[in-house]
Amino acid sequence: MCEVQIVLVEPSHPGNIGGAARAMKTMGLSKLVLVKPKRFPDPQADWRAAGALDVVESTVVFNTLEAALAPSVLTAATSARSRHIPWPVMNSAEFAEHVHKEYSSTDIVSVVFGREDSGLTNDELNLCNMQVQIPSSSNYGSLNLAMAVQVVAYDLFRVRSQASPTENAWDRPLATHQELGSFFAHLESVLTEIDFYDPENPREAMTRLRRLFSRTDLDQTEVQILRGILSHIEKATHKN
Ligand code: SAH
């Protein structure tokens, strides 16, 4: 089983940060990451954390979601909503099984949670490989932030106690979020240069390409090959 980090994007209530920390510790998780929290540190976070003060105290704060996700080989955005361009989606139990089976102990997997009032933006959802939904009522399916963390952490805890599957022996380490991000930037710049992609009128091409490459678990060598191809296209176009 991989290392799972819980990422909260711009939480506004410190109580939810403490609540999330407690939810995590009770389920054996300890890595909490915050992106631009409104109020943190805050006594309310400590109070709601109760016996999980150590998780709150070791929390790491980032200014951007991309920086928070940089070392991850898999990023999952939690959201109750379905998307305009559908992304790969699992419910929280399927997600737990998936990470238990497919990722090894050196892999970092991030589960991203949105703001209390507005969730995650489309751009934030696009940064992630997949979406995780907690099955809930069609009348009102939006859980409190810390409670959503609890459900996901519980599903992960349940599979952790199962026998560990034999580690999937892939021949190369998986590409990290940061390596994929540099590849996407390189791809966009080459596609713009060869007039395939018009940044003024982007429509959906880049989003769809992101989805394509995000769902294939690219390894580091594959990303290097793809970037090598892009560099050769750049060289060839500069020659002409
Ligand atoms: N009003 C917001 C909901 C925010 S709830 C919206 O429309 O998106 C705060 C966060 O809890 C969400 O961003 C998500 O990360 C998580 N969450 C709440 N309910 C969820 C559900 N049913 N499935 C997955 N994540 C959920």
Coordinates of C-alpha atoms and ligand atoms in Angstrom, one line a residue:
M1 CA 0.0 0.0 0.0
C2 CA 1.2 3.5 -0.9
E3 CA 1.5 6.5 1.3
V4 CA -1.7 8.5 1.1
Q5 CA -1.7 12.3 1.8
I6 CA -4.9 14.2 2.3
V7 CA -5.0 17.7 0.7
L8 CA -7.5 20.3 1.7
V9 CA -7.8 23.2 -0.7
E10 CA -8.6 26.6 0.9
P11 CA -10.5 25.3 3.9
S12 CA -12.3 28.3 5.5
H13 CA -13.1 26.8 8.9
P14 CA -10.2 25.7 11.1
G15 CA -12.6 23.3 12.9
N16 CA -12.7 21.3 9.7
I17 CA -8.9 21.1 9.6
G18 CA -8.9 19.6 13.1
G19 CA -11.8 17.4 12.3
A20 CA -10.0 16.1 9.2
A21 CA -6.8 15.4 11.3
R22 CA -8.9 13.4 13.8
A23 CA -10.6 11.5 11.0
M24 CA -7.2 10.7 9.6
K25 CA -5.5 9.6 12.8
T26 CA -8.4 7.3 13.7
M27 CA -7.9 5.5 10.4
G28 CA -4.1 5.3 10.5
L29 CA -3.3 8.3 8.2
S30 CA -0.9 11.1 9.2
K31 CA 0.0 13.3 6.2
L32 CA -2.2 16.3 6.1
V33 CA -1.5 19.1 3.5
L34 CA -3.2 22.4 3.2
V35 CA -3.4 24.8 0.3
K36 CA -4.0 28.4 1.3
P37 CA -6.1 27.8 4.4
K38 CA -8.1 30.9 5.6
R39 CA -7.2 30.5 9.2
F40 CA -4.3 28.3 10.3
P41 CA -2.8 27.6 12.8
D42 CA -5.9 28.3 14.9
P43 CA -7.0 27.1 18.4
Q44 CA -10.2 25.7 16.9
A45 CA -8.3 23.4 14.7
D46 CA -6.4 22.1 17.8
W47 CA -9.6 21.7 19.8
R48 CA -11.4 19.7 17.1
A49 CA -8.4 17.5 16.5
A50 CA -8.5 16.3 20.2
G51 CA -6.0 13.4 20.3
A52 CA -4.8 14.1 16.8
L53 CA -2.9 17.2 17.6
D54 CA 0.3 15.6 16.2
V55 CA -1.3 15.4 12.8
V56 CA -2.3 19.1 13.0
E57 CA 1.2 20.1 14.1
S58 CA 3.0 18.2 11.3
T59 CA 0.6 19.7 8.6
V60 CA 2.4 21.2 5.7
V61 CA 1.0 24.4 4.0
F62 CA 1.4 25.2 0.3
N63 CA 0.5 28.3 -1.8
T64 CA -0.6 26.3 -4.9
L65 CA -2.3 22.9 -5.4
E66 CA 0.3 22.0 -8.0
A67 CA 3.1 22.4 -5.4
A68 CA 1.2 20.3 -3.0
L69 CA 0.7 17.5 -5.5
A70 CA 4.2 17.6 -7.0
P71 CA 5.6 14.3 -5.6
S72 CA 2.4 12.3 -6.1
V73 CA 2.2 9.5 -8.7
L74 CA -1.6 9.5 -8.4
T75 CA -3.9 12.4 -7.6
A76 CA -7.6 11.9 -6.9
A77 CA -10.1 14.8 -6.6
T78 CA -13.1 14.2 -4.4
S79 CA -16.4 15.7 -5.6
A80 CA -20.0 14.9 -5.5
R81 CA -20.7 16.5 -8.8
S82 CA -20.3 14.9 -12.3
R83 CA -18.3 16.8 -14.9
H84 CA -19.0 18.4 -18.3
I85 CA -16.1 16.3 -19.8
P86 CA -16.3 13.1 -17.8
W87 CA -13.1 12.1 -16.0
P88 CA -12.4 8.5 -14.7
V89 CA -14.4 8.2 -11.6
M90 CA -14.6 5.6 -8.7
N91 CA -16.5 5.5 -5.5
S92 CA -14.4 5.7 -2.4
A93 CA -14.5 1.9 -1.8
E94 CA -13.3 1.1 -5.4
F95 CA -10.7 3.8 -5.0
A96 CA -9.3 2.2 -1.8
E97 CA -9.1 -1.2 -3.5
H98 CA -7.4 0.4 -6.5
V99 CA -4.6 2.1 -4.6
H100 CA -4.2 -1.0 -2.4
K101 CA -3.6 -3.2 -5.4
E102 CA -1.9 -1.0 -7.9
Y103 CA 0.6 1.2 -6.0
S104 CA 3.6 0.3 -4.0
S105 CA 4.8 1.5 -0.6
T106 CA 7.2 4.1 -2.1
D107 CA 4.4 5.8 -4.1
I108 CA 2.7 8.9 -2.8
V109 CA -1.0 9.2 -3.6
S110 CA -2.9 12.4 -3.0
V111 CA -6.6 12.7 -2.2
V112 CA -7.8 16.3 -2.7
F113 CA -10.8 17.9 -1.0
G114 CA -12.5 21.2 -1.9
R115 CA -13.7 24.3 -0.2
E116 CA -16.7 24.0 2.2
D117 CA -18.8 26.4 0.1
S118 CA -17.8 25.8 -3.5
G119 CA -15.8 22.6 -3.7
L120 CA -13.0 22.4 -6.3
T121 CA -12.8 24.4 -9.5
N122 CA -12.7 22.8 -12.9
D123 CA -9.0 23.7 -13.3
E124 CA -8.3 22.0 -10.0
L125 CA -10.3 18.9 -11.0
N126 CA -8.3 18.8 -14.3
L127 CA -5.0 18.7 -12.4
C128 CA -6.0 15.3 -11.0
N129 CA -5.9 11.9 -12.6
M130 CA -9.3 10.8 -11.4
Q131 CA -12.4 11.7 -9.4
V132 CA -13.6 10.0 -6.3
Q133 CA -17.2 10.1 -5.2
I134 CA -18.8 9.2 -1.9
P135 CA -22.1 7.6 -2.7
S136 CA -24.8 9.8 -1.1
S137 CA -28.4 11.0 -1.4
S138 CA -29.5 12.4 -4.8
N139 CA -31.6 14.9 -2.8
Y140 CA -28.5 16.4 -1.0
G141 CA -25.2 14.6 -1.5
S142 CA -22.7 17.1 -0.2
L143 CA -21.0 15.9 3.0
N144 CA -19.3 18.2 5.5
L145 CA -15.6 18.4 4.6
A146 CA -14.2 16.6 7.7
M147 CA -16.8 13.9 7.3
A148 CA -15.9 13.4 3.7
V149 CA -12.3 12.9 4.8
Q150 CA -13.5 10.4 7.4
V151 CA -15.4 8.2 4.8
V152 CA -12.4 8.1 2.4
A153 CA -10.0 7.4 5.2
Y154 CA -12.3 4.6 6.5
D155 CA -12.4 2.9 3.1
L156 CA -8.6 3.0 2.9
F157 CA -8.3 1.6 6.5
R158 CA -10.6 -1.3 5.6
V159 CA -8.5 -2.4 2.7
R160 CA -5.2 -1.8 4.5
S161 CA -6.1 -4.6 7.0
Q162 CA -6.5 -7.1 4.1
A163 CA -3.5 -9.1 3.0
S164 CA -1.1 -7.1 1.0
P165 CA -1.2 -8.1 -2.7
T166 CA 2.2 -9.0 -4.2
E167 CA 3.8 -5.7 -5.2
N168 CA 3.2 -4.9 -8.8
A169 CA 6.7 -5.2 -10.3
W170 CA 6.8 -2.4 -13.0
D171 CA 10.3 -1.9 -14.5
R172 CA 10.4 1.9 -14.1
P173 CA 9.2 4.3 -11.4
L174 CA 5.9 6.1 -12.2
A175 CA 6.0 9.7 -13.3
T176 CA 5.1 12.3 -10.6
H177 CA 2.5 15.0 -10.9
Q178 CA 5.4 17.5 -11.3
E179 CA 6.9 15.6 -14.2
L180 CA 3.5 15.2 -15.9
G181 CA 2.9 19.0 -15.4
S182 CA 6.2 19.8 -17.2
F183 CA 5.3 17.5 -20.0
F184 CA 1.8 19.1 -20.4
A185 CA 3.4 22.6 -20.5
H186 CA 5.9 21.3 -23.1
L187 CA 3.2 19.7 -25.2
E188 CA 1.0 22.8 -25.1
S189 CA 3.9 25.0 -26.2
V190 CA 4.8 22.7 -29.2
L191 CA 1.2 22.3 -30.2
T192 CA 0.9 26.1 -30.2
E193 CA 4.2 26.5 -32.2
I194 CA 3.0 24.1 -34.9
D195 CA -0.4 25.9 -35.0
F196 CA -2.3 22.8 -33.9
Y197 CA -3.5 24.6 -30.8
D198 CA -4.7 28.2 -30.6
P199 CA -4.3 29.5 -27.0
E200 CA -6.8 32.3 -27.8
N201 CA -9.4 29.7 -28.8
P202 CA -8.5 26.6 -26.9
R203 CA -11.9 24.8 -26.8
E204 CA -11.3 21.4 -25.2
A205 CA -8.2 20.0 -26.9
M206 CA -5.8 20.5 -24.0
T207 CA -8.3 19.3 -21.4
R208 CA -8.9 16.1 -23.4
L209 CA -5.2 15.5 -24.0
R210 CA -4.6 16.0 -20.2
R211 CA -7.3 13.4 -19.5
L212 CA -5.8 11.0 -22.0
F213 CA -2.3 11.1 -20.5
S214 CA -3.6 11.3 -16.9
R215 CA -5.4 8.0 -17.0
T216 CA -2.5 5.9 -18.3
D217 CA -0.1 5.8 -15.3
L218 CA 2.8 7.0 -17.4
D219 CA 6.2 6.0 -16.0
Q220 CA 9.3 8.3 -16.0
T221 CA 10.9 6.7 -19.1
E222 CA 7.7 7.1 -21.1
V223 CA 7.5 10.8 -20.2
Q224 CA 11.2 11.2 -21.2
I225 CA 10.5 9.6 -24.6
L226 CA 7.4 11.8 -25.1
R227 CA 9.4 14.9 -24.2
G228 CA 12.3 13.8 -26.5
I229 CA 9.8 13.6 -29.4
L230 CA 8.5 17.1 -28.6
S231 CA 12.1 18.4 -28.6
H232 CA 12.7 16.9 -32.0
I233 CA 9.6 18.5 -33.3
E234 CA 10.8 21.8 -32.0
K235 CA 14.2 21.3 -33.6
A236 CA 12.6 20.3 -37.0
T237 CA 10.3 23.4 -37.0
H238 CA 13.2 25.8 -36.2
K239 CA 15.2 24.4 -39.1
N240 CA 12.5 25.3 -41.6
Ligands
SAH1 N1 -20.8 22.9 -2.4 C1 -19.7 22.1 -2.7 C2 -19.5 21.0 -1.8 C3 -18.4 21.2 -0.8 S1 -18.3 20.0 0.4 C4 -19.8 21.6 -4.1 O1 -20.8 21.8 -4.7 O2 -18.8 21.0 -4.6 C5 -16.6 20.1 0.7 C6 -15.8 19.0 0.1 O3 -16.1 17.7 0.7 C7 -15.9 18.8 -1.4 O4 -15.2 19.7 -2.2 C8 -15.4 17.4 -1.6 O5 -14.0 17.4 -1.6 C9 -15.9 16.7 -0.3 N2 -17.2 16.0 -0.5 C10 -18.4 16.3 0.1 N3 -19.3 15.5 -0.3 C11 -18.8 14.6 -1.2 C12 -19.2 13.4 -1.9 N4 -20.5 13.0 -1.8 N5 -18.3 12.8 -2.7 C13 -17.0 13.1 -2.7 N6 -16.5 14.2 -2.0 C14 -17.4 14.9 -1.3

